[in-house]
Amino acid sequence: MKPKQKLFKHVYMYGAFLFFIFTLFFIAINFFQNYLHFSVTSQKMKEDYFANQQRSLSWEVKHFVDLIQTRQRQHQKELEVLLKEEVAKAHALATNLYATYRHTTTPQELQRLIIEALRPIRYMEGSGYFFITRNDGVKILFPDGPEYEGKNLLHVSTPSKLSYVQEFLALTLQQEEGFYTYAWSKPGEPKDRLFEKTAFFKRFEPYGWTISTGLYHDDMRAKLQEKILEDIGLLQFDPEGENYLFIGQWDGISLTAPAKGKNMYNTQDVNGKFLVQELIQTAKQGGGFVDYVMPDLEEKRTLNKRSYVQAIPEWEWYVGAGVYTDDIHERVALEYQKLNHSFFISLASSLALFGLAAFIMSVFYRRFNRQLKADFDAFFSFFDSLAHHNYPINKTHLRFYEFDALATSANAMLMQKLSLEKQLAHLAHHDALTALPNRALLSDRIAQGIATCKRENQLLALCFIDLDNFKKINDSFGHSYGDAALLQVVERTRHTLRETDTLARLGGDEFVLVLDNITHKDQVTRILEKIQKTFETPFLIHKQPFFLTASIGVSFYPSDGEEGETLLKNADLAMYKAKDAGKNSFRFYDRTLSNASMEMLTIENELKSAIANNEFEVYYQPQIDLQTNQCVGLEALIRWNHPEQGLLGPNRFIPYAEESRMILPIGTFVLKQACLDLVCLHETLGFKGKVSVNISGIQLENDDFTATLEEILHQTRIPPSSLELEITESIFMKDAVRWIGILEKIRSLGVKIAIDDFGTGYSSLSYLRRLPVDKLKIDISFVRDLPHHEDAKAIAKAIIVLAKSMHMTTLAEGIETQEQAAFLTQEGCDEGQGFYYEKGIDLSSLQAWINTQNTRLNPYM
C-alpha cells in the first residue's frame, strides 16, 4: 500500500512549475484567441446593431398601437361615465320637477313641463341630447327626430330598428338602468343607413318612462383619432436621428408629416416600388419590415430606409416607423474602428498585466501557501471537533479575512446546531402552540403518576377536556382566532391547578389533565368546577368576545384502569357522555359506557356484514282511502333478516345506522327496491297506487341524494308522481330555511313529499306554509287515544283542518279499531293505515292481499 501524500506539499512543489508552463502557453495563444474574439465580436456587433434597430422600430410601433388601444378603452369608459352622469342629471331634473309640481299641476301639464325642460339640454359640444320612451314603445321626446314623437316605435318599418325597439323595451322592463348598443340612423345621412350607437337608460317610474341618451360610435372614434393625431409628442421617438412614427389610412391618405393630408397610395420610390401600397399590404398581413428609398418629401433625405408597419384594423390605419440604413452603416463603421483600436490596447495591456502578475505571484506564492495551509489546518481541526466534541474554531491564529468570516459563520452554525438540538428535544415532547406536554410526554407523566399513586396508595384522575363548538370559531373567524382562544384557555386553566398537576394537549381542542395524589373524588370535582367557572367570563380575542364551554370526562386509577391507554380511553367515553348530557359539564366514567360502546361497535360491524350479504328486506303496509275503503298506496318498511336473531324491526338498528352513516347505502337500497316492487305491482296486478319511503335527514344532507334519486327514477322507470318520500317533522326544527331549498329540488323531479309523525315536533306554521309538502301524517300517539280522549280528538281535528286549508292530504297512522276509522272518516281525514287494515307484509303476501281486495272491495286500480 502506497503511503498517503500531503496536498500542500504538492501544491508548494509543483504549483510554480505549472504556473510558468501555463504562462508560456498563454502568451502563445493569447494573441490568436483575442484576434478570433475580435472578429466574432465585430461581426456580432454589426448583426446586433441592425437587430437592435429593428427591435427598436417594432417596439415603438407596437407600443404606439398598444397606447391607442389603451386610450380606446379609457375613452370608452369615460364616455360611459359621461352618459351615465348626464342621464342621472336629466333624471334628477325630472324627479325634482315631479316632486315640486305633482300636487299643483295636472299630470299632462307636468309631463309636458318635464319634456320641454329636457328638450333643449345638450352636452358633448352639442352632439348629445336626451330622448324619452314610454313603456309601450311610444316616443315622448326625440329632439333629433321630432317626427317620431308621439309615435309607437314598435310600428317602424325598418326591421333592424324594430328589433332594437323590442330589445330596448324588454331590457327596460328587466333593469332599472343600464347600457345598451344598437344601430340607428344619423342626422344628415340617409334614413336607411344605420350607425352603431351606445346609450344609457334609467327608468322614470312615476310615468312609466325611460330617459336615455347616447352617442354614435363613429363620432366617438373620430374625436379620439383627432386627439391622438394632435399629440405630436407621441409620434417622435428619435428627433436627432430624424426617426418618427407615421400614420396613414388604407386608402393611401397620410395622416401625419411629412405628407400630412396627401394621398400617397400611388407614390413610387426611385426603383419604381409602390412603397405605400406595400406598407399597407404588410400591415394588413400582421405587420413587418419594408425596405425602400425615401421619396422627396419636405426636404427629407432620399436615402435607403427600412420601416416597420402594423395595422389597426378597426380604424383602417397603418402605423409605422423607419430608420435610414445608410446611417446605420456609418454608425457600424465608426463602432468597428473603436473596437479595433480598443482590441490592440487591450491585448497589449493584458500581456503586460499578466507578466506583472506572474512576477508578483512568484514572489508571494511561498508565503501565501504557508498561511493558507495554517488556516486550512484550523478548519480540519474544527470539523473533527464538530463530529466528536462540538468545540468552536479558535480565530486568534487565522491569517485570512475570508477564513475569519467563515470561522465566524461556522461557530454561529455550531451554536445554532446546539440550540436546534435543544429545541428539537423540547418539541419532541411539547405542543408547538401552547408549549404544553404532547401525547408522548403525557404518556410518560401518566406512567410516573400511576407509579407514585401505586406506591403511596392514592388515586390518580385522568380528565379528558374537549371544548364545545370550538370548530365554529375556526370556521367563522379563522385559525388565528382559534389559536388565540386556545392560548387563553390554557392560561386560565393553569391558574386553577396545583404545581404537581399536568395539563397536556392532544391536538385541536382536546386537552388531558393528570391529577395525582388524589385521596377522594370530591377533590377532582372541586378542581373541575373551578376550571368551568373560569369559562363563565367571555374570552376577548382581537377585541371580539367569545363564550366557550368545556365537556370533561374523568377516569380514575385504579378503579377505571391500571395503565394509561385504558384510562385515556375511558375518560374519552365519559367526555362523550358529558357531551350527550348537553355539554358544559363533566362526567365520571362507569362501566356501562364501555358496554354501550362495545354494543354499538358490534352492531356497526354486523350492519356492514348485512349490507355486504344483502340481509335487508322491504315489507309494505297498505294505505287506505277512508272514504272509499280502497287501497291507494303502500308504505315501505325495512326489516333486517338477522342470521342469528331473526327478523328485526327498524327500531333495533336504524339509530346505529344513522350514527355510523351506514343509513346511506341502506336507504338507497330501500328506495330502489320499493320503486322496483311498485313497478312490478303496476305491471302484474294493474295496481295504480303509490309507494311511500321513509328518508333519513342524513340522506337528505348528503350532496349526492338528489342525483341518486334521479338515477333510481331513471333505472326503475317508475312515474315520479307514484313515489312519495316521508320525512320526519323533527328534521325541520333545526334549519327550516335550508330544508326548504332541498325539498324544492326533490319536488321539481315530480316526487311527492309527506311529513311523518306530524304534531310531535312543534313545527313553525310559517315555515310549514313555505315547505313544498303534499301530505301530513297524523302521528300514532294521537290516533291511539281516539275517539275517547278530547285532547287527542282536538289535535286530530286541528291537523285535518290545517291540511285542508293548505291543500294537503292527511293520513292517520296506527288505526287499530273500527271506531278510530269511523271518527277519522267523519272528520274528513283522507287516508289511513294500521293493523285494522293490514300489518307490514312482504311482497308475495302483499300481492295475495291486493288480489283479495280486488275481489272483496273492488279497490282503486
Tab-separated table of N, CA, C and O in Angstrom, residues 45-132:
chain	number	residue	atom	x	y	z
A	45	MET	N	-21.346	42.490	-33.472
A	45	MET	CA	-21.722	43.879	-33.213
A	45	MET	C	-22.557	44.427	-34.354
A	45	MET	O	-23.564	45.111	-34.140
A	46	LYS	N	-22.154	44.089	-35.595
A	46	LYS	CA	-22.930	44.557	-36.742
A	46	LYS	C	-24.337	43.969	-36.716
A	46	LYS	O	-25.335	44.679	-36.893
A	47	GLU	N	-24.373	42.648	-36.514
A	47	GLU	CA	-25.695	41.987	-36.511
A	47	GLU	C	-26.571	42.508	-35.376
A	47	GLU	O	-27.760	42.770	-35.565
A	48	ASP	N	-25.952	42.659	-34.189
A	48	ASP	CA	-26.726	43.137	-33.048
A	48	ASP	C	-27.225	44.552	-33.260
A	48	ASP	O	-28.346	44.902	-32.846
A	49	TYR	N	-26.392	45.398	-33.908
A	49	TYR	CA	-26.802	46.794	-34.118
A	49	TYR	C	-28.022	46.849	-35.027
A	49	TYR	O	-28.985	47.575	-34.759
A	50	PHE	N	-27.959	46.072	-36.134
A	50	PHE	CA	-29.112	46.041	-37.033
A	50	PHE	C	-30.343	45.456	-36.318
A	50	PHE	O	-31.468	45.965	-36.464
A	51	ALA	N	-30.104	44.367	-35.547
A	51	ALA	CA	-31.226	43.738	-34.848
A	51	ALA	C	-31.828	44.678	-33.806
A	51	ALA	O	-33.058	44.764	-33.656
A	52	ASN	N	-30.951	45.414	-33.108
A	52	ASN	CA	-31.458	46.355	-32.096
A	52	ASN	C	-32.272	47.462	-32.747
A	52	ASN	O	-33.296	47.893	-32.202
A	53	GLN	N	-31.802	47.942	-33.925
A	53	GLN	CA	-32.561	48.984	-34.617
A	53	GLN	C	-33.934	48.467	-35.015
A	53	GLN	O	-34.945	49.169	-34.883
A	54	GLN	N	-33.954	47.208	-35.515
A	54	GLN	CA	-35.246	46.640	-35.917
A	54	GLN	C	-36.148	46.419	-34.707
A	54	GLN	O	-37.357	46.679	-34.753
A	55	ARG	N	-35.561	45.904	-33.601
A	55	ARG	CA	-36.366	45.721	-32.388
A	55	ARG	C	-36.898	47.054	-31.876
A	55	ARG	O	-38.035	47.140	-31.409
A	56	SER	N	-36.047	48.097	-31.981
A	56	SER	CA	-36.479	49.409	-31.526
A	56	SER	C	-37.661	49.911	-32.358
A	56	SER	O	-38.635	50.439	-31.820
A	57	LEU	N	-37.555	49.706	-33.699
A	57	LEU	CA	-38.660	50.137	-34.563
A	57	LEU	C	-39.943	49.390	-34.218
A	57	LEU	O	-41.013	49.997	-34.047
A	58	SER	N	-39.851	48.044	-34.148
A	58	SER	CA	-41.064	47.263	-33.880
A	58	SER	C	-41.623	47.569	-32.503
A	58	SER	O	-42.843	47.640	-32.313
A	59	TRP	N	-40.731	47.802	-31.511
A	59	TRP	CA	-41.226	48.119	-30.175
A	59	TRP	C	-41.957	49.453	-30.168
A	59	TRP	O	-43.020	49.575	-29.542
A	60	GLU	N	-41.396	50.458	-30.838
A	60	GLU	CA	-42.035	51.772	-30.867
A	60	GLU	C	-43.418	51.684	-31.506
A	60	GLU	O	-44.386	52.268	-31.016
A	61	VAL	N	-43.495	50.941	-32.630
A	61	VAL	CA	-44.782	50.842	-33.328
A	61	VAL	C	-45.783	50.076	-32.453
A	61	VAL	O	-46.935	50.499	-32.287
A	62	LYS	N	-45.350	48.919	-31.923
A	62	LYS	CA	-46.274	48.134	-31.091
A	62	LYS	C	-46.669	48.892	-29.835
A	62	LYS	O	-47.819	48.820	-29.387
A	63	HIS	N	-45.712	49.633	-29.268
A	63	HIS	CA	-46.028	50.435	-28.091
A	63	HIS	C	-47.071	51.495	-28.425
A	63	HIS	O	-48.003	51.742	-27.650
A	64	PHE	N	-46.938	52.123	-29.604
A	64	PHE	CA	-47.901	53.145	-30.008
A	64	PHE	C	-49.274	52.518	-30.241
A	64	PHE	O	-50.304	53.088	-29.853
A	65	VAL	N	-49.288	51.319	-30.882
A	65	VAL	CA	-50.574	50.636	-31.113
A	65	VAL	C	-51.216	50.256	-29.777
A	65	VAL	O	-52.429	50.421	-29.575
A	66	ASP	N	-50.402	49.750	-28.840
A	66	ASP	CA	-50.938	49.423	-27.516
A	66	ASP	C	-51.473	50.667	-26.820
A	66	ASP	O	-52.505	50.625	-26.129
A	67	LEU	N	-50.761	51.791	-26.997
A	67	LEU	CA	-51.212	53.046	-26.395
A	67	LEU	C	-52.562	53.460	-26.964
A	67	LEU	O	-53.450	53.918	-26.236
A	68	ILE	N	-52.734	53.298	-28.292
A	68	ILE	CA	-54.014	53.637	-28.918
A	68	ILE	C	-55.130	52.745	-28.355
A	68	ILE	O	-56.220	53.217	-28.018
A	69	GLN	N	-54.837	51.441	-28.244
A	69	GLN	CA	-55.848	50.529	-27.707
A	69	GLN	C	-56.193	50.871	-26.257
A	69	GLN	O	-57.358	50.813	-25.856
A	70	THR	N	-55.159	51.265	-25.479
A	70	THR	CA	-55.422	51.674	-24.094
A	70	THR	C	-56.300	52.916	-24.056
A	70	THR	O	-57.253	53.015	-23.281
A	71	ARG	N	-55.974	53.878	-24.935
A	71	ARG	CA	-56.788	55.100	-24.958
A	71	ARG	C	-58.201	54.821	-25.448
A	71	ARG	O	-59.151	55.490	-25.019
A	72	GLN	N	-58.347	53.819	-26.347
A	72	GLN	CA	-59.695	53.432	-26.771
A	72	GLN	C	-60.510	52.975	-25.571
A	72	GLN	O	-61.656	53.388	-25.387
A	73	ARG	N	-59.892	52.098	-24.773
A	73	ARG	CA	-60.613	51.600	-23.607
A	73	ARG	C	-60.916	52.703	-22.611
A	73	ARG	O	-62.015	52.785	-22.055
A	74	GLN	N	-59.908	53.590	-22.369
A	74	GLN	CA	-60.136	54.693	-21.453
A	74	GLN	C	-61.229	55.622	-21.969
A	74	GLN	O	-62.094	56.077	-21.214
A	75	HIS	N	-61.170	55.903	-23.302
A	75	HIS	CA	-62.166	56.790	-23.887
A	75	HIS	C	-63.561	56.185	-23.771
A	75	HIS	O	-64.529	56.899	-23.466
A	76	GLN	N	-63.642	54.861	-23.987
A	76	GLN	CA	-64.945	54.190	-23.886
A	76	GLN	C	-65.481	54.303	-22.461
A	76	GLN	O	-66.660	54.590	-22.243
A	77	LYS	N	-64.600	54.063	-21.461
A	77	LYS	CA	-65.042	54.171	-20.080
A	77	LYS	C	-65.463	55.599	-19.738
A	77	LYS	O	-66.463	55.821	-19.040
A	78	GLU	N	-64.678	56.586	-20.212
A	78	GLU	CA	-65.024	57.976	-19.936
A	78	GLU	C	-66.379	58.332	-20.528
A	78	GLU	O	-67.189	59.025	-19.899
A	79	LEU	N	-66.641	57.850	-21.766
A	79	LEU	CA	-67.917	58.154	-22.408
A	79	LEU	C	-69.067	57.468	-21.667
A	79	LEU	O	-70.153	58.045	-21.524
A	80	GLU	N	-68.824	56.224	-21.192
A	80	GLU	CA	-69.885	55.544	-20.438
A	80	GLU	C	-70.190	56.284	-19.146
A	80	GLU	O	-71.353	56.441	-18.767
A	81	VAL	N	-69.129	56.771	-18.465
A	81	VAL	CA	-69.339	57.566	-17.252
A	81	VAL	C	-70.100	58.843	-17.583
A	81	VAL	O	-71.021	59.265	-16.869
A	82	LEU	N	-69.712	59.486	-18.724
A	82	LEU	CA	-70.397	60.711	-19.144
A	82	LEU	C	-71.879	60.448	-19.396
A	82	LEU	O	-72.742	61.206	-18.927
A	83	LEU	N	-72.177	59.362	-20.164
A	83	LEU	CA	-73.576	59.042	-20.457
A	83	LEU	C	-74.357	58.812	-19.166
A	83	LEU	O	-75.473	59.307	-19.003
A	84	LYS	N	-73.747	58.059	-18.250
A	84	LYS	CA	-74.440	57.750	-17.004
A	84	LYS	C	-74.680	59.014	-16.183
A	84	LYS	O	-75.754	59.211	-15.609
A	85	GLU	N	-73.671	59.913	-16.125
A	85	GLU	CA	-73.833	61.148	-15.355
A	85	GLU	C	-74.879	62.053	-15.968
A	85	GLU	O	-75.688	62.664	-15.259
A	86	GLU	N	-74.867	62.159	-17.314
A	86	GLU	CA	-75.838	63.040	-17.961
A	86	GLU	C	-77.261	62.536	-17.755
A	86	GLU	O	-78.179	63.304	-17.501
A	87	VAL	N	-77.455	61.210	-17.877
A	87	VAL	CA	-78.803	60.658	-17.646
A	87	VAL	C	-79.210	60.873	-16.191
A	87	VAL	O	-80.366	61.176	-15.899
A	88	ALA	N	-78.250	60.732	-15.263
A	88	ALA	CA	-78.555	60.961	-13.853
A	88	ALA	C	-79.007	62.399	-13.619
A	88	ALA	O	-79.932	62.663	-12.853
A	89	LYS	N	-78.328	63.360	-14.326
A	89	LYS	CA	-78.733	64.767	-14.189
A	89	LYS	C	-80.150	64.964	-14.723
A	89	LYS	O	-80.984	65.637	-14.101
A	90	ALA	N	-80.409	64.397	-15.926
A	90	ALA	CA	-81.741	64.549	-16.519
A	90	ALA	C	-82.806	63.903	-15.643
A	90	ALA	O	-83.882	64.453	-15.432
A	91	HIS	N	-82.485	62.719	-15.105
A	91	HIS	CA	-83.437	62.013	-14.240
A	91	HIS	C	-83.687	62.831	-12.965
A	91	HIS	O	-84.823	62.933	-12.484
A	92	ALA	N	-82.611	63.433	-12.405
A	92	ALA	CA	-82.774	64.247	-11.202
A	92	ALA	C	-83.642	65.474	-11.492
A	92	ALA	O	-84.483	65.875	-10.680
A	93	LEU	N	-83.433	66.094	-12.690
A	93	LEU	CA	-84.247	67.250	-13.069
A	93	LEU	C	-85.721	66.849	-13.161
A	93	LEU	O	-86.608	67.544	-12.636
A	94	ALA	N	-85.988	65.709	-13.824
A	94	ALA	CA	-87.372	65.249	-13.948
A	94	ALA	C	-87.961	64.920	-12.582
A	94	ALA	O	-89.122	65.237	-12.301
A	95	THR	N	-87.161	64.308	-11.729
A	95	THR	CA	-87.633	63.945	-10.385
A	95	THR	C	-87.972	65.193	-9.561
A	95	THR	O	-88.995	65.257	-8.876
A	96	ASN	N	-87.103	66.218	-9.649
A	96	ASN	CA	-87.350	67.459	-8.907
A	96	ASN	C	-88.618	68.157	-9.402
A	96	ASN	O	-89.420	68.659	-8.608
A	97	LEU	N	-88.788	68.215	-10.746
A	97	LEU	CA	-89.995	68.841	-11.287
A	97	LEU	C	-91.230	68.062	-10.843
A	97	LEU	O	-92.258	68.660	-10.489
A	98	TYR	N	-91.147	66.765	-10.863
A	98	TYR	CA	-92.292	65.944	-10.461
A	98	TYR	C	-92.623	66.162	-8.983
A	98	TYR	O	-93.785	66.337	-8.616
A	99	ALA	N	-91.586	66.169	-8.138
A	99	ALA	CA	-91.819	66.355	-6.710
A	99	ALA	C	-92.371	67.746	-6.402
A	99	ALA	O	-93.162	67.930	-5.485
A	100	THR	N	-91.965	68.758	-7.218
A	100	THR	CA	-92.378	70.145	-6.961
A	100	THR	C	-93.819	70.410	-7.405
A	100	THR	O	-94.595	71.084	-6.711
A	101	TYR	N	-94.201	69.866	-8.582
A	101	TYR	CA	-95.483	70.275	-9.181
A	101	TYR	C	-96.533	69.167	-9.221
A	101	TYR	O	-97.618	69.376	-9.780
A	102	ARG	N	-96.290	68.021	-8.688
A	102	ARG	CA	-97.256	66.939	-8.863
A	102	ARG	C	-98.575	67.186	-8.141
A	102	ARG	O	-99.608	66.642	-8.520
A	103	HIS	N	-98.565	68.021	-7.087
A	103	HIS	CA	-99.805	68.311	-6.379
A	103	HIS	C	-100.505	69.573	-6.883
A	103	HIS	O	-101.647	69.837	-6.498
A	104	THR	N	-99.810	70.359	-7.709
A	104	THR	CA	-100.391	71.632	-8.164
A	104	THR	C	-100.633	71.669	-9.656
A	104	THR	O	-101.196	72.649	-10.164
A	105	THR	N	-100.212	70.663	-10.400
A	105	THR	CA	-100.315	70.665	-11.864
A	105	THR	C	-100.894	69.337	-12.311
A	105	THR	O	-100.627	68.287	-11.708
A	106	THR	N	-101.651	69.388	-13.387
A	106	THR	CA	-102.229	68.150	-13.922
A	106	THR	C	-101.113	67.263	-14.444
A	106	THR	O	-100.050	67.763	-14.842
A	107	PRO	N	-101.352	65.945	-14.451
A	107	PRO	CA	-100.304	65.042	-14.951
A	107	PRO	C	-99.895	65.375	-16.384
A	107	PRO	O	-98.718	65.310	-16.723
A	108	GLN	N	-100.835	65.734	-17.242
A	108	GLN	CA	-100.496	66.032	-18.640
A	108	GLN	C	-99.604	67.270	-18.717
A	108	GLN	O	-98.606	67.295	-19.460
A	109	GLU	N	-99.957	68.291	-17.953
A	109	GLU	CA	-99.169	69.522	-17.981
A	109	GLU	C	-97.785	69.287	-17.365
A	109	GLU	O	-96.773	69.794	-17.874
A	110	LEU	N	-97.728	68.488	-16.300
A	110	LEU	CA	-96.438	68.214	-15.661
A	110	LEU	C	-95.547	67.390	-16.589
A	110	LEU	O	-94.339	67.636	-16.677
A	111	GLN	N	-96.127	66.440	-17.323
A	111	GLN	CA	-95.332	65.676	-18.285
A	111	GLN	C	-94.765	66.599	-19.363
A	111	GLN	O	-93.593	66.493	-19.750
A	112	ARG	N	-95.618	67.518	-19.862
A	112	ARG	CA	-95.138	68.447	-20.897
A	112	ARG	C	-94.028	69.334	-20.339
A	112	ARG	O	-93.038	69.621	-21.019
A	113	LEU	N	-94.170	69.758	-19.073
A	113	LEU	CA	-93.163	70.609	-18.444
A	113	LEU	C	-91.816	69.877	-18.374
A	113	LEU	O	-90.773	70.461	-18.683
A	114	ILE	N	-91.826	68.592	-17.978
A	114	ILE	CA	-90.576	67.823	-17.888
A	114	ILE	C	-89.949	67.652	-19.262
A	114	ILE	O	-88.734	67.820	-19.446
A	115	ILE	N	-90.804	67.345	-20.273
A	115	ILE	CA	-90.284	67.113	-21.628
A	115	ILE	C	-89.640	68.378	-22.169
A	115	ILE	O	-88.520	68.357	-22.730
A	116	GLU	N	-90.299	69.505	-21.997
A	116	GLU	CA	-89.767	70.755	-22.545
A	116	GLU	C	-88.525	71.203	-21.767
A	116	GLU	O	-87.692	71.922	-22.317
A	117	ALA	N	-88.424	70.811	-20.503
A	117	ALA	CA	-87.221	71.160	-19.739
A	117	ALA	C	-86.018	70.376	-20.232
A	117	ALA	O	-84.886	70.876	-20.217
A	118	LEU	N	-86.235	69.135	-20.696
A	118	LEU	CA	-85.117	68.296	-21.157
A	118	LEU	C	-84.804	68.503	-22.630
A	118	LEU	O	-83.690	68.191	-23.076
A	119	ARG	N	-85.742	68.994	-23.416
A	119	ARG	CA	-85.560	69.084	-24.870
A	119	ARG	C	-84.341	69.922	-25.269
A	119	ARG	O	-83.541	69.505	-26.114
A	120	PRO	N	-84.132	71.121	-24.713
A	120	PRO	CA	-83.013	71.945	-25.226
A	120	PRO	C	-81.653	71.564	-24.638
A	120	PRO	O	-80.646	72.118	-25.066
A	121	ILE	N	-81.592	70.655	-23.668
A	121	ILE	CA	-80.317	70.364	-22.996
A	121	ILE	C	-79.399	69.606	-23.961
A	121	ILE	O	-79.798	68.635	-24.593
A	122	ARG	N	-78.163	70.090	-24.060
A	122	ARG	CA	-77.147	69.442	-24.904
A	122	ARG	C	-75.835	69.299	-24.123
A	122	ARG	O	-75.572	70.037	-23.176
A	123	TYR	N	-75.041	68.368	-24.561
A	123	TYR	CA	-73.712	68.184	-23.992
A	123	TYR	C	-72.827	67.602	-25.092
A	123	TYR	O	-73.282	67.352	-26.203
A	124	MET	N	-71.559	67.396	-24.795
A	124	MET	CA	-70.607	66.840	-25.777
A	124	MET	C	-70.606	67.697	-27.038
A	124	MET	O	-70.787	67.220	-28.150
A	125	GLU	N	-70.407	69.053	-26.817
A	125	GLU	CA	-70.338	70.006	-27.927
A	125	GLU	C	-71.592	69.985	-28.780
A	125	GLU	O	-71.553	70.139	-30.006
A	126	GLY	N	-72.708	69.757	-28.129
A	126	GLY	CA	-73.987	69.820	-28.828
A	126	GLY	C	-74.422	68.532	-29.482
A	126	GLY	O	-75.546	68.445	-29.982
A	127	SER	N	-73.590	67.495	-29.472
A	127	SER	CA	-73.978	66.251	-30.141
A	127	SER	C	-74.799	65.329	-29.247
A	127	SER	O	-75.420	64.393	-29.725
A	128	GLY	N	-74.804	65.587	-27.945
A	128	GLY	CA	-75.558	64.738	-27.047
A	128	GLY	C	-76.885	65.362	-26.644
A	128	GLY	O	-76.947	66.568	-26.362
A	129	TYR	N	-77.910	64.576	-26.632
A	129	TYR	CA	-79.245	65.038	-26.247
A	129	TYR	C	-79.967	63.874	-25.558
A	129	TYR	O	-79.469	62.756	-25.514
A	130	PHE	N	-81.158	64.154	-25.021
A	130	PHE	CA	-81.920	63.147	-24.283
A	130	PHE	C	-83.177	62.764	-25.070
A	130	PHE	O	-83.759	63.589	-25.789
A	131	PHE	N	-83.581	61.497	-24.936
A	131	PHE	CA	-84.848	61.064	-25.518
A	131	PHE	C	-85.580	60.184	-24.509
A	131	PHE	O	-84.971	59.507	-23.698
A	132	ILE	N	-86.907	60.276	-24.551
A	132	ILE	CA	-87.752	59.584	-23.578
A	132	ILE	C	-88.678	58.631	-24.323
A	132	ILE	O	-89.284	59.004	-25.336
